[in-house]
Coordinates of C-alpha atoms in Angstrom, one line a residue:
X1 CA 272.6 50.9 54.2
X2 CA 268.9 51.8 54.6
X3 CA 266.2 49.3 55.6
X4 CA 262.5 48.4 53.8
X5 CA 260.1 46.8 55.5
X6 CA 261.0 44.0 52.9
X7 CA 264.2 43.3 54.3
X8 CA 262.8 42.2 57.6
X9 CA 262.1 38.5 56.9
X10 CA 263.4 36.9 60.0
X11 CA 260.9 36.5 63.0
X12 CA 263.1 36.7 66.4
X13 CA 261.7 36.3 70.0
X14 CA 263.3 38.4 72.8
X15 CA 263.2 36.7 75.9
X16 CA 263.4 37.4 79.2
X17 CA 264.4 35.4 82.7
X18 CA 262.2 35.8 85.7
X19 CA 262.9 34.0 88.9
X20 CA 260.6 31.5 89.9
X21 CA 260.5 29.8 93.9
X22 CA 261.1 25.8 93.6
X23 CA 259.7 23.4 96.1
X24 CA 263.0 24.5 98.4
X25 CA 262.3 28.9 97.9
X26 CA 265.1 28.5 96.0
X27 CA 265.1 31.1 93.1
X28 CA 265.1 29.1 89.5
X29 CA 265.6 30.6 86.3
X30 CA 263.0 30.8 83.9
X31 CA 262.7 32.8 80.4
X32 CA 259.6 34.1 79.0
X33 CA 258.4 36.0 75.4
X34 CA 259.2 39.8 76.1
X35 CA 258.1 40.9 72.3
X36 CA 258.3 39.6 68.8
X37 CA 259.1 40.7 66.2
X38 CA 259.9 40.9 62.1
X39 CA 264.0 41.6 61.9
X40 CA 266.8 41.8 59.1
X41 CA 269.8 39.5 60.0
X42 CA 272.8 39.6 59.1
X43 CA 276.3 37.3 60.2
X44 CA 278.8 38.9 61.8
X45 CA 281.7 36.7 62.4
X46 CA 282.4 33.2 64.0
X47 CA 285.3 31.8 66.0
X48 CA 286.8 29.7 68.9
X49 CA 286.5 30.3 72.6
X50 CA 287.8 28.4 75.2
X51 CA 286.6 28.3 78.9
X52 CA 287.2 25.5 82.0
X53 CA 289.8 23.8 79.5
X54 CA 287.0 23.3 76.5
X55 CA 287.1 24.7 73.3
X56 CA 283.9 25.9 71.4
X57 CA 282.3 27.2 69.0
X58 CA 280.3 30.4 68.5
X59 CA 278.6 32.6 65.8
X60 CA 277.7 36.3 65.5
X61 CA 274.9 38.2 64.0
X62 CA 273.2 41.6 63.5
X63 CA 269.6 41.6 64.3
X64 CA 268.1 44.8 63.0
X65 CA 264.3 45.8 64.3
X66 CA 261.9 48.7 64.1
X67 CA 262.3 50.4 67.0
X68 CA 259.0 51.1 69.6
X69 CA 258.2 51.5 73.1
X70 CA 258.4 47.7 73.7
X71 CA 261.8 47.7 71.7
X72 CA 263.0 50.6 73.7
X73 CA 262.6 47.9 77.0
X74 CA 265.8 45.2 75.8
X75 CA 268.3 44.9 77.9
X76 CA 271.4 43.2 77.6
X77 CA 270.2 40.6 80.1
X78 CA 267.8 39.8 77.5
X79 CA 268.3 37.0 75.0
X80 CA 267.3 36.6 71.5
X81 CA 265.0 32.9 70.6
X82 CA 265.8 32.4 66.4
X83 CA 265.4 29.5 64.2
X84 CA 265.7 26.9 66.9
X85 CA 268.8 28.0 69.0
X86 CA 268.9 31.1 71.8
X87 CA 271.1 33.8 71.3
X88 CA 272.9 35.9 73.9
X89 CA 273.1 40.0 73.4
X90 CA 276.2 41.6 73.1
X91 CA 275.7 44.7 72.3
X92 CA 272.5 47.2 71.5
X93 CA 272.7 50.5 69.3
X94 CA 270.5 52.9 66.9
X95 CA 271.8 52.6 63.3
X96 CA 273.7 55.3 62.3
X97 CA 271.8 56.3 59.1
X98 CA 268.5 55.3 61.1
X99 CA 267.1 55.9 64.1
X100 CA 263.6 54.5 63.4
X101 CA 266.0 50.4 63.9
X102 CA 267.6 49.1 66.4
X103 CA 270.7 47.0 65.8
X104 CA 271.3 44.1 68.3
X105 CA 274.4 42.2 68.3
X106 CA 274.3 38.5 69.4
X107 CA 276.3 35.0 69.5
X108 CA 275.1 31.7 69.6
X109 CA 277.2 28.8 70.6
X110 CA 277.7 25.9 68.5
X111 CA 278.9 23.6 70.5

């Protein structure tokens, strides 16, 4: 399915961690604005997962951007900041009737 400008009406914010010294040199984890930018979403799927004997939540999405030098930077270490919650990237690839967007596959966790 192609993609006008018109159909990006989400803003996202990709993040990235740095490593910051605490009063101890002990590296801390901070994340930072890498780029923003205007993106189409689109849901994915949703399901269960269940880790140290808990069971939760998460959702999936498609983020699709314009693709740029800055763009061409994410990496999968990244994370996605949308609508209040962070997202963590699963997967990165060109669309495959498009090669001017990037398609970014990411899950939040509900709970």
């Amino acid at each position: 399915m192609a993609i006008a400008a018109g159909d990006l009406r989400e803003k996202i914010t990709i993040e990235r961690a740095s490593y910051v010294p605490n009063e101890f040199n002990e590296p801390v984890e901070t994340w930072a604005p890498y780029i923003s930018r205007r993106a189409r979403r689109e849901d994915s799927g949703s399901g269960e997962k269940e880790a140290a004997g808990q069971v939760g939540a998460f959702l999936m999405a498609r983020f699709a951007i314009r693709r740029d030098a800055l763009v061409d930077g994410i990496k999968p270490t990244d994370r996605i900041s949308y609508d209040g919650a962070h997202w963590n990237i699963k997967e990165m690839k060109q669309l495959r009737d498009n090669t001017r967007f990037l398609e970014i596959t990411a899950a939040k966790d509900l709970g």
